[in-house]
Amino acid sequence: CIDKEDPKKQGKDVCGYPLSIFFIVVNEFCERFSYYGMRAVLVLYFKYFLQWDEDLATSIYHTFVALCYLTPILGAIVADSWLGKFKTIIYLSIVYTIGQVAMAVSAVHDITDSNRDGTPDNMTFHVALSMVGLFLIALGTGGIKPCVAAFGGDQFSEHQDKQRRTFFSVFYLCINGGSLLSTIITPILRGQECGIYSQQKCYSLAFGVPAALMVVALVVFIVGSGMYYKAEPEGNIMLDVCKCIGFAIKNRYRHRSNQYPRRQHWMDWAEEKYDKLLIAQIKMVLKVLFLYIPLPMFWTLFDQKGSRWTLQATTMNGYFGTLVIQPDQMQTFNPILILTLVPIMDSVIYPLIKKCGFNFTPLKRMTVGMFLAAMAFVCAALVQVEIDKTLPVFPSASQSQLKLLNMGSSAVTVNLPGNEPLTLNAAQASDKYFTFETETIIVSVGSPVMTQTIFLKRKSRQTLLIPSVISDEWLLTQDLTSKPEQGNNEIRFVNGMNMPVNVTTSAVDLGLIEPFYYSTYSTIKNGETKFSLLSGSQSCEYIKDFGFGGSYTFFIPRTFVFGPNCQDSITVVEDIEPNSVHMALQIPQYFFITAGEVMFSVTGLEFSYSQAPSNMKAVLQAGWLFTVAIGNFIVLIVAEIAKLPNKWAEYVLFASLLVLVCIIFSTMAYFYTYIDPSEIEDQFSKKVDDDEDDKDKREKTEIKMVRRDSAESDDDSYKQSNM
């Protein structure tokens, strides 16, 4: 039943809180889990499922994030001017849910995998469906972003200020909680293998769970429908602000001639149509928005933790003791550090700085936050330099690379053009690949010397299998020319015995390998793998512990003997070194970027709200979100214009740009004068009251004068009548 005295009391109170807010809190947690869970694996989905290169994957990722921060402006206008918050949340949540389901369906590779090889045959279908899904998600998540928190605040009565503050604390805790859990769980789901006909990385499950959570969020919100206080739309202040600014510009243009006197501020040209108080409030907002101009550069760096940094982590070692961290799980450090650093900053760092006598104003904090973000990218560049040291140098378009493997039971000496004579022990391979600029080389082996002309392929790596009998056929294998993707390992076996061998594992079957021949590459996940080698009635169990991103050739020598000690007889040739730079090296850059976020973002919103009139908070919120969107677009522009060959150089470029912007912002902040909006508003209110008092006095004076004139007129007429 509805309380006539308090229309906001639609239902019961629980512990002093409206029951309706519990539905809103659960809805927010599920929605944030859905959004951040999907976003955590998105860039890897682009690269490994849709087979896009890193630059395209990064570009589309940041375009999506930018849209997510542009649509809140649209959502706020629709809610305040047309549908109201409740209907806007319902309708856009339905759109949001459809988008999440579309993303989950787009990641099912079996839909178009007609030949059942694990790779979609019609990639256009998957790309189109995923792009439609992402557009709907951006429209949904952005559209409801400005509505849910405000709708929750509407549920409280005027006397429930304390409960309202607690609600907002719990509300933002749910945002970070949903973000934290989703960035832990969805990468684990992505790392599983699933499929109807073939087993592949389970992106469909990683997107499906967030889709299910969004369905739960929608259902929970609808269930609480009867308990909500639903305020009617009252118009959007942003539209009024835009109209006022537009009129001022148009009016100024109409009166651009020198014959018209200048006005103190260009917004004063709106006085003919708009209230002076509104104009003064807009002036205060514009003063803050002017400071926003350099801010997008911070978000340019900040949001790359979900794109470039995640891709960087794919080339690193994720073993933390017995725990294996997925590349996209490194983003988890951000919400963990936020929950840790916010209370430390507020309770320890800021009071300590104040105690030291340093006036650490909000704008100074924001400047330091930008500098910390730049330092984060310097750290990322240093990590990338270490990674680059471990990456193999693959042949260019004009080069060929060759490795040697001695399949014999005795040492041989090999002569390669342009190189010193190389001695290869029995069942051993050369330590490195030899690079040649020509396609044809002459190789001399043994004593007496046996010479062969070898034809190499440009832009490829090959291994020359030198047989135990030099006069037999020499084989060339085709090796990998890129690092294995997604942290997997690529392995093959070379059979040096005179009998066929069947090699299998629990995950893959390498098949029957003929004598003096080799298998094709097979993909093996990180961790311990047991190989079963079978030849007739003889068997061997070979166990190997794999890291991330390595390529190996296992050589079964001519002298191989089946039995319990067979493992020691197999030669392991490391063609591509596994990832050796540890993911823990990314922790400093996550620390700096999160510390920068706490000092920049939290302080920035606090500063903006303190400098804006009470009815203009929404305008500044829209401006703040707009800077995030622009920052993500800058990533695309800089990456496309720069076209730097080295990733570390790109990190340094972004860090340098932010330092430059930091200097500009600090200069702007130096000349900024802090104001008290309420004091200015009070002055205008007092001026309006004084004007009204003056008006009343003038009206009273005019009435008295009219009465006196009337009296004098009556007296004259009386005199005239007497005369």
XYZ file of N, CA, C and O in Angstrom, residues 145-302:
632
model
N 23.760 2.894 -17.016
C 24.793 3.335 -16.058
C 24.366 4.543 -15.223
O 24.513 4.544 -14.001
N 23.814 5.618 -15.840
C 23.463 6.786 -15.016
C 22.122 6.627 -14.292
O 21.760 7.484 -13.489
N 21.396 5.547 -14.590
C 20.038 5.409 -14.055
C 19.960 4.585 -12.776
O 19.184 4.906 -11.873
N 20.738 3.500 -12.690
C 20.558 2.537 -11.603
C 20.882 3.165 -10.244
O 20.096 3.062 -9.292
N 22.045 3.825 -10.130
C 22.430 4.428 -8.852
C 21.438 5.512 -8.444
O 21.013 5.586 -7.283
N 21.035 6.351 -9.411
C 20.078 7.419 -9.111
C 18.718 6.837 -8.736
O 18.037 7.350 -7.838
N 18.313 5.756 -9.421
C 17.038 5.108 -9.112
C 17.062 4.530 -7.697
O 16.074 4.603 -6.959
N 18.202 3.969 -7.298
C 18.336 3.469 -5.929
C 18.230 4.595 -4.915
O 17.582 4.446 -3.871
N 18.857 5.729 -5.220
C 18.780 6.870 -4.317
C 17.368 7.407 -4.178
O 16.992 7.929 -3.118
N 16.549 7.260 -5.251
C 15.164 7.741 -5.208
C 14.302 6.975 -4.211
O 13.226 7.454 -3.819
N 14.730 5.768 -3.825
C 13.891 4.912 -2.980
C 13.865 5.391 -1.522
O 13.036 4.928 -0.734
N 14.773 6.272 -1.162
C 14.885 6.709 0.236
C 14.089 7.988 0.473
O 14.017 8.862 -0.392
N 13.525 8.083 1.665
C 12.790 9.279 2.059
C 13.773 10.356 2.516
O 14.977 10.099 2.677
N 13.262 11.555 2.741
C 14.111 12.683 3.120
C 14.839 12.433 4.448
O 15.961 12.890 4.636
N 14.200 11.695 5.360
C 14.798 11.474 6.681
C 15.759 10.288 6.710
O 16.265 9.935 7.769
N 16.020 9.677 5.549
C 16.878 8.482 5.495
C 18.238 8.794 4.868
O 18.764 8.015 4.086
N 18.814 9.939 5.221
C 20.104 10.339 4.644
C 21.207 9.340 4.984
O 22.039 8.994 4.140
N 21.238 8.889 6.227
C 22.271 7.943 6.654
C 22.162 6.631 5.883
O 23.161 6.091 5.399
N 20.935 6.133 5.740
C 20.733 4.886 5.000
C 21.092 5.056 3.525
O 21.627 4.141 2.908
N 20.812 6.249 2.976
C 21.140 6.490 1.576
C 22.654 6.449 1.369
O 23.137 5.861 0.392
N 23.406 7.057 2.280
C 24.874 7.038 2.167
C 25.402 5.610 2.260
O 26.303 5.226 1.515
N 24.843 4.829 3.173
C 25.266 3.426 3.303
C 24.946 2.643 2.034
O 25.741 1.819 1.580
N 23.777 2.944 1.458
C 23.387 2.267 0.212
C 24.408 2.520 -0.894
O 24.815 1.593 -1.601
N 24.832 3.780 -1.045
C 25.787 4.090 -2.105
C 27.135 3.408 -1.856
O 27.807 2.973 -2.798
N 27.529 3.287 -0.586
C 28.777 2.574 -0.266
C 28.672 1.108 -0.665
O 29.580 0.549 -1.293
N 27.545 0.483 -0.306
C 27.326 -0.921 -0.661
C 27.201 -1.075 -2.173
O 27.698 -2.038 -2.765
N 26.558 -0.098 -2.798
C 26.356 -0.119 -4.250
C 27.700 -0.160 -4.980
O 27.915 -0.994 -5.875
N 28.622 0.726 -4.588
C 29.925 0.762 -5.259
C 30.814 -0.404 -4.831
O 31.698 -0.817 -5.589
N 30.551 -0.967 -3.652
C 31.238 -2.195 -3.261
C 30.811 -3.342 -4.170
O 31.631 -4.187 -4.549
N 29.523 -3.369 -4.536
C 29.020 -4.392 -5.457
C 29.662 -4.256 -6.833
O 29.930 -5.259 -7.504
N 29.897 -3.023 -7.259
C 30.558 -2.809 -8.550
C 31.947 -3.441 -8.543
O 32.315 -4.198 -9.449
N 32.730 -3.148 -7.503
C 34.080 -3.702 -7.415
C 34.060 -5.202 -7.148
O 34.905 -5.941 -7.654
N 33.082 -5.661 -6.356
C 32.971 -7.091 -6.099
C 32.636 -7.869 -7.354
O 33.231 -8.919 -7.637
N 31.679 -7.359 -8.137
C 31.331 -8.010 -9.399
C 32.489 -8.018 -10.370
O 32.758 -9.017 -11.052
N 33.214 -6.894 -10.420
C 34.392 -6.799 -11.293
C 35.467 -7.791 -10.871
O 36.044 -8.502 -11.713
N 35.725 -7.865 -9.573
C 36.777 -8.744 -9.058
C 36.466 -10.210 -9.343
O 37.300 -10.945 -9.888
N 35.268 -10.647 -8.993
C 34.916 -12.056 -9.182
C 34.885 -12.441 -10.657
O 35.340 -13.524 -11.031
N 34.354 -11.556 -11.484
C 34.227 -11.897 -12.906
C 35.584 -12.010 -13.587
O 35.785 -12.885 -14.440
N 36.534 -11.136 -13.218
C 37.858 -11.206 -13.841
C 38.672 -12.400 -13.341
O 39.693 -12.744 -13.938
N 38.214 -13.024 -12.255
C 38.835 -14.278 -11.805
C 38.188 -15.471 -12.499
O 38.873 -16.375 -12.995
N 36.850 -15.450 -12.579
C 36.104 -16.636 -13.017
C 36.091 -16.799 -14.540
O 36.365 -17.896 -15.053
N 35.762 -15.725 -15.292
C 35.599 -15.907 -16.739
C 36.892 -16.322 -17.460
O 36.817 -17.128 -18.390
N 38.093 -15.845 -17.067
C 39.290 -16.396 -17.704
C 39.478 -17.891 -17.442
O 39.992 -18.617 -18.302
N 39.060 -18.357 -16.259
C 39.130 -19.799 -15.975
C 38.192 -20.553 -16.908
O 38.548 -21.614 -17.473
N 36.979 -20.019 -17.103
C 36.022 -20.652 -18.013
C 36.557 -20.650 -19.436
O 36.401 -21.629 -20.173
N 37.180 -19.536 -19.838
C 37.756 -19.465 -21.191
C 38.846 -20.498 -21.386
O 39.002 -21.070 -22.473
N 39.605 -20.766 -20.337
C 40.710 -21.716 -20.436
C 40.271 -23.162 -20.570
O 41.082 -24.029 -20.934
N 38.979 -23.456 -20.270
C 38.480 -24.822 -20.449
C 38.333 -25.125 -21.939
O 38.310 -24.223 -22.766
N 38.186 -26.398 -22.258
C 37.963 -26.802 -23.643
C 36.574 -27.399 -23.760
O 36.167 -28.226 -22.940
N 35.839 -26.971 -24.792
C 34.479 -27.462 -24.990
C 34.166 -27.470 -26.474
O 34.885 -26.887 -27.288
N 33.092 -28.111 -26.830
C 32.672 -28.189 -28.226
C 31.860 -29.441 -28.483
O 31.937 -30.422 -27.735
N 31.073 -29.415 -29.543
C 30.241 -30.561 -29.904
C 31.057 -31.583 -30.682
O 31.060 -32.773 -30.365
N 31.758 -31.105 -31.704
C 32.522 -32.010 -32.562
C 34.014 -31.966 -32.280
O 34.720 -32.948 -32.464
N 34.518 -30.805 -31.858
C 35.940 -30.665 -31.561
C 36.100 -29.796 -30.328
O 35.302 -28.888 -30.086
N 37.124 -30.072 -29.556
C 37.370 -29.354 -28.308
C 38.289 -28.153 -28.551
O 39.403 -28.316 -29.032
N 37.765 -26.952 -28.235
C 38.529 -25.720 -28.379
C 38.353 -24.879 -27.118
O 37.534 -25.184 -26.254
N 39.138 -23.783 -27.018
C 38.993 -22.879 -25.881
C 37.537 -22.423 -25.776
O 36.917 -22.056 -26.775
N 37.015 -22.420 -24.552
C 35.567 -22.282 -24.359
C 35.142 -20.816 -24.198
O 34.676 -20.399 -23.129
N 35.275 -20.035 -25.273
C 34.825 -18.647 -25.235
C 33.309 -18.563 -25.093
O 32.788 -17.612 -24.510
N 32.605 -19.550 -25.639
C 31.141 -19.545 -25.533
C 30.706 -19.630 -24.073
O 29.740 -18.971 -23.668
N 31.406 -20.426 -23.263
C 31.090 -20.514 -21.831
C 31.491 -19.232 -21.111
O 30.775 -18.754 -20.225
N 32.647 -18.664 -21.507
C 33.124 -17.422 -20.884
C 32.170 -16.259 -21.150
O 32.055 -15.344 -20.329
N 31.483 -16.271 -22.304
C 30.471 -15.259 -22.596
C 29.091 -15.696 -22.108
O 28.233 -14.858 -21.813
N 28.869 -17.008 -22.054
C 27.557 -17.519 -21.657
C 27.228 -17.253 -20.205
O 26.082 -16.920 -19.866
N 28.211 -17.401 -19.309
C 27.969 -17.154 -17.886
C 27.624 -15.675 -17.639
O 26.649 -15.379 -16.927
N 28.369 -14.700 -18.195
C 27.934 -13.300 -18.061
C 26.537 -13.052 -18.633
O 25.771 -12.257 -18.077
N 26.200 -13.747 -19.742
C 24.851 -13.598 -20.305
C 23.806 -14.096 -19.314
O 22.754 -13.471 -19.121
N 24.094 -15.241 -18.661
C 23.169 -15.790 -17.661
C 23.028 -14.843 -16.473
O 21.921 -14.647 -15.943
N 24.143 -14.234 -16.048
C 24.080 -13.275 -14.934
C 23.258 -12.047 -15.313
O 22.562 -11.473 -14.462
N 23.323 -11.654 -16.589
C 22.523 -10.504 -17.016
C 21.039 -10.850 -17.025
O 20.191 -10.003 -16.688
N 20.707 -12.078 -17.385
C 19.318 -12.534 -17.302
C 18.845 -12.493 -15.851
O 17.738 -12.029 -15.546
N 19.703 -12.969 -14.925
C 19.378 -12.935 -13.495
C 19.170 -11.492 -13.040
O 18.218 -11.188 -12.305
N 20.066 -10.584 -13.484
C 19.955 -9.167 -13.101
C 18.613 -8.595 -13.551
O 17.940 -7.877 -12.794
N 18.209 -8.918 -14.773
C 16.942 -8.407 -15.316
C 15.751 -8.969 -14.549
O 14.830 -8.230 -14.169
N 15.761 -10.288 -14.299
C 14.650 -10.928 -13.592
C 14.524 -10.374 -12.173
O 13.414 -10.063 -11.710
N 15.654 -10.237 -11.471
C 15.628 -9.721 -10.096
C 15.060 -8.305 -10.067
O 14.247 -7.962 -9.195
N 15.458 -7.490 -11.029
C 14.974 -6.112 -11.057
C 13.472 -6.062 -11.320
O 12.747 -5.262 -10.711
N 12.990 -6.935 -12.197
C 11.557 -6.960 -12.517
C 10.750 -7.463 -11.320
O 9.658 -6.959 -11.038
N 11.287 -8.447 -10.585
C 10.591 -9.008 -9.427
C 10.289 -7.921 -8.395
O 9.237 -7.915 -7.750
N 11.198 -6.975 -8.235
C 11.000 -5.909 -7.252
C 10.157 -4.754 -7.754
O 10.026 -3.733 -7.064
N 9.560 -4.899 -8.933
C 8.854 -3.792 -9.583
C 7.789 -3.150 -8.700
O 7.675 -1.922 -8.631
N 7.002 -3.976 -8.002
C 5.903 -3.439 -7.212
C 6.329 -2.663 -5.986
O 5.502 -1.979 -5.363
N 7.598 -2.754 -5.611
C 8.081 -2.089 -4.397
C 8.782 -0.758 -4.675
O 9.114 -0.033 -3.748
N 9.031 -0.460 -5.955
C 9.825 0.716 -6.280
C 8.998 2.001 -6.236
O 7.809 2.011 -6.582
N 9.679 3.067 -5.821
C 9.139 4.409 -6.047
C 9.638 4.861 -7.415
O 10.838 4.907 -7.670
N 8.697 5.176 -8.316
C 9.058 5.506 -9.695
C 8.739 6.975 -9.946
O 7.580 7.348 -10.159
N 9.763 7.779 -9.888
C 9.587 9.218 -10.108
C 9.282 9.481 -11.580
O 9.829 8.825 -12.477
N 8.408 10.429 -11.822
C 8.076 10.806 -13.195
C 9.232 11.606 -13.805
O 9.926 12.340 -13.094
N 9.447 11.471 -15.116
C 10.518 12.260 -15.760
C 10.238 13.751 -15.649
O 9.110 14.199 -15.874
N 11.255 14.508 -15.272
C 11.091 15.937 -15.020
C 11.924 16.802 -15.958
O 12.134 17.981 -15.706
N 12.431 16.204 -17.008
C 13.280 16.974 -17.923
C 14.740 16.817 -17.562
O 15.077 16.590 -16.408
N 15.583 16.947 -18.557
C 17.013 16.719 -18.345
C 17.766 18.038 -18.361
O 17.640 18.823 -19.307
N 18.556 18.270 -17.319
C 19.291 19.527 -17.192
C 20.305 19.699 -18.315
O 20.608 20.821 -18.735
N 20.815 18.562 -18.850
C 21.810 18.657 -19.926
C 21.215 19.302 -21.169
O 21.886 20.060 -21.874
N 19.938 18.989 -21.452
C 19.282 19.612 -22.599
C 19.137 21.115 -22.386
O 19.363 21.908 -23.311
N 18.763 21.502 -21.164
C 18.641 22.934 -20.860
C 19.985 23.642 -21.000
O 20.055 24.759 -21.531
N 21.034 22.999 -20.524
C 22.376 23.583 -20.625
C 22.778 23.748 -22.081
O 23.292 24.801 -22.495
N 22.550 22.700 -22.880
C 22.916 22.752 -24.307
C 22.126 23.842 -25.030
O 22.681 24.562 -25.874
N 20.835 23.958 -24.701
C 20.008 24.986 -25.348
C 20.491 26.385 -24.987
O 20.569 27.277 -25.844
N 20.836 26.563 -23.709
C 21.302 27.878 -23.254
C 22.626 28.246 -23.925
O 22.799 29.381 -24.392
N 23.554 27.286 -23.971
C 24.851 27.541 -24.620
C 24.649 27.823 -26.105
O 25.254 28.737 -26.676
N 23.764 27.030 -26.741
C 23.490 27.229 -28.162
C 22.908 28.611 -28.443
O 23.300 29.280 -29.413
N 21.982 29.040 -27.575
C 21.387 30.370 -27.762
C 22.435 31.466 -27.581
O 22.452 32.451 -28.329
N 23.322 31.310 -26.578
C 24.362 32.313 -26.334
C 25.284 32.441 -27.542
O 25.635 33.559 -27.959
N 25.674 31.307 -28.117
C 26.562 31.335 -29.293
C 25.856 31.982 -30.478
O 26.430 32.823 -31.191
N 24.584 31.580 -30.683
C 23.836 32.124 -31.817
C 23.599 33.628 -31.652
O 23.744 34.404 -32.606
N 23.268 34.032 -30.425
C 23.012 35.451 -30.160
C 24.286 36.281 -30.304
O 24.263 37.404 -30.814
N 25.408 35.687 -29.860
C 26.693 36.393 -30.001
C 27.054 36.553 -31.467
O 27.570 37.602 -31.881
N 26.746 35.534 -32.262
C 27.062 35.601 -33.693
C 26.208 36.664 -34.379
O 26.688 37.386 -35.257
N 24.947 36.759 -33.957
C 24.051 37.763 -34.553
C 24.499 39.188 -34.215
O 24.263 40.121 -34.976
N 25.139 39.344 -33.047
C 25.578 40.673 -32.589
C 27.108 40.796 -32.638
O 27.722 41.365 -31.741
N 27.688 40.226 -33.684
C 29.153 40.232 -33.788
C 29.713 41.574 -34.242
O 30.911 41.811 -34.175
N 28.855 42.455 -34.715
C 29.316 43.762 -35.201
C 29.871 44.599 -34.040
O 29.457 44.443 -32.885
N 30.796 45.497 -34.364
C 31.424 46.349 -33.344
C 30.464 47.373 -32.746
O 30.762 47.991 -31.727
N 29.304 47.557 -33.399
C 28.357 48.547 -32.888
C 27.667 48.090 -31.602
O 27.074 48.898 -30.888
N 27.775 46.766 -31.331
C 27.173 46.256 -30.108
C 28.224 46.204 -29.001
O 29.356 45.760 -29.228
N 27.866 46.651 -27.815
C 28.871 46.653 -26.728
C 29.256 45.230 -26.313
O 28.436 44.306 -26.354
N 30.524 45.063 -25.928
C 31.005 43.757 -25.479
C 30.413 43.413 -24.119
O 30.072 44.301 -23.343
N 30.327 42.123 -23.853
C 29.841 41.669 -22.563
C 30.965 40.945 -21.832
O 31.910 40.455 -22.452
N 30.841 40.882 -20.530
C 31.934 40.353 -19.701
C 32.274 38.913 -20.055
O 33.430 38.523 -20.084
N 31.286 38.104 -20.339
C 31.475 36.688 -20.664
C 30.564 36.341 -21.838
O 29.454 36.880 -21.948
N 31.044 35.462 -22.715
C 30.236 35.157 -23.902
C 28.898 34.513 -23.541
O 27.928 34.595 -24.298
N 28.796 33.858 -22.354
C 27.529 33.271 -21.935
C 26.504 34.345 -21.560
O 25.300 34.067 -21.500
N 26.988 35.589 -21.317
C 26.064 36.670 -20.976
C 25.132 37.018 -22.135
O 24.119 37.699 -21.928
N 25.459 36.544 -23.340
C 24.590 36.800 -24.493
C 23.303 35.979 -24.430
O 22.428 36.132 -25.286
N 23.202 35.111 -23.430
C 21.966 34.331 -23.262
C 20.986 35.010 -22.314
O 19.899 34.480 -22.058
N 21.348 36.181 -21.775
C 20.510 36.841 -20.769
C 19.153 37.259 -21.313
O 18.197 37.405 -20.557
N 19.064 37.476 -22.649
C 17.786 37.889 -23.230
C 16.705 36.822 -23.068
O 15.514 37.134 -23.103
N 17.115 35.568 -22.916
C 16.139 34.475 -22.901
C 16.182 33.652 -21.628
O 15.169 33.085 -21.220
N 17.365 33.543 -20.993
C 17.529 32.622 -19.870
C 17.820 33.367 -18.565
O 18.358 34.485 -18.568
N 17.483 32.693 -17.480
C 17.658 33.251 -16.140
C 19.137 33.458 -15.827
O 19.989 32.647 -16.206
N 19.449 34.544 -15.124
C 20.844 34.852 -14.806
C 21.478 33.794 -13.896
O 22.674 33.520 -13.987
N 20.673 33.194 -13.018
C 21.203 32.147 -12.142
C 21.644 30.936 -12.954
O 22.722 30.377 -12.715
N 20.836 30.522 -13.940
C 21.207 29.388 -14.800
C 22.483 29.705 -15.564
O 23.379 28.852 -15.671
N 22.587 30.936 -16.053
C 23.794 31.332 -16.797
C 25.019 31.277 -15.894
O 26.086 30.796 -16.289
N 24.878 31.757 -14.661
C 25.998 31.718 -13.711
C 26.394 30.274 -13.400
O 27.590 29.956 -13.282
N 25.410 29.393 -13.268
C 25.704 27.985 -12.999
C 26.438 27.346 -14.175
O 27.378 26.566 -13.988
N 26.008 27.680 -15.390
C 26.678 27.132 -16.578
C 28.117 27.637 -16.662
O 29.028 26.894 -17.046
N 28.338 28.903 -16.285
C 29.708 29.434 -16.270
C 30.601 28.614 -15.337
O 31.753 28.308 -15.666
N 30.070 28.259 -14.160
C 30.846 27.455 -13.214
C 31.161 26.078 -13.798
O 32.273 25.562 -13.653
N 30.183 25.486 -14.475
C 30.381 24.164 -15.079
C 31.414 24.239 -16.202
O 32.300 23.385 -16.317
N 31.323 25.259 -17.047
C 32.266 25.411 -18.158
C 33.698 25.593 -17.659
O 34.658 25.151 -18.301
N 33.818 26.244 -16.513
C 35.145 26.440 -15.926
C 35.779 25.093 -15.572
O 36.977 24.877 -15.781
N 34.961 24.166 -15.044
C 35.466 22.830 -14.716
C 35.686 22.012 -15.985
O 36.689 21.309 -16.125
N 34.742 22.107 -16.930
C 34.870 21.347 -18.177
C 36.118 21.750 -18.959
O 36.704 20.930 -19.672
N 36.518 23.013 -18.822
C 37.755 23.452 -19.483
C 38.957 22.666 -18.946
O 39.866 22.309 -19.699
N 38.932 22.381 -17.638
C 40.011 21.580 -17.046
C 39.981 20.131 -17.517
O 40.960 19.410 -17.405
N 38.816 19.683 -18.020
C 38.688 18.305 -18.502
C 39.421 18.069 -19.821
O 39.645 16.921 -20.198
N 39.774 19.114 -20.524
C 40.337 18.967 -21.881
C 41.557 18.037 -21.916
O 41.654 17.169 -22.793
N 42.517 18.148 -20.980
C 43.674 17.236 -21.054
C 43.407 15.831 -20.497
O 44.237 14.938 -20.671
N 42.269 15.636 -19.813
C 42.062 14.400 -19.060
C 41.951 13.127 -19.906
O 42.305 12.046 -19.423
N 41.421 13.164 -21.146
C 41.295 11.911 -21.900
C 42.588 11.118 -22.030
O 42.557 9.894 -22.138
N 43.734 11.804 -21.980
C 45.006 11.094 -22.150
C 45.242 10.100 -21.026
O 45.875 9.049 -21.239
N 44.749 10.402 -19.825
C 44.882 9.436 -18.729
C 44.136 8.154 -19.067
O 44.665 7.049 -18.891
N 42.901 8.295 -19.577
C 42.099 7.110 -19.900
C 42.676 6.368 -21.100
O 42.472 5.154 -21.237
N 43.390 7.076 -21.967
C 44.071 6.422 -23.090
C 45.017 5.348 -22.572
O 45.088 4.240 -23.124
N 45.735 5.662 -21.512
C 46.672 4.689 -20.932
C 45.943 3.691 -20.043
O 46.210 2.490 -20.105
N 45.023 4.188 -19.238
C 44.388 3.341 -18.228
C 43.665 2.144 -18.839
O 43.805 1.006 -18.364
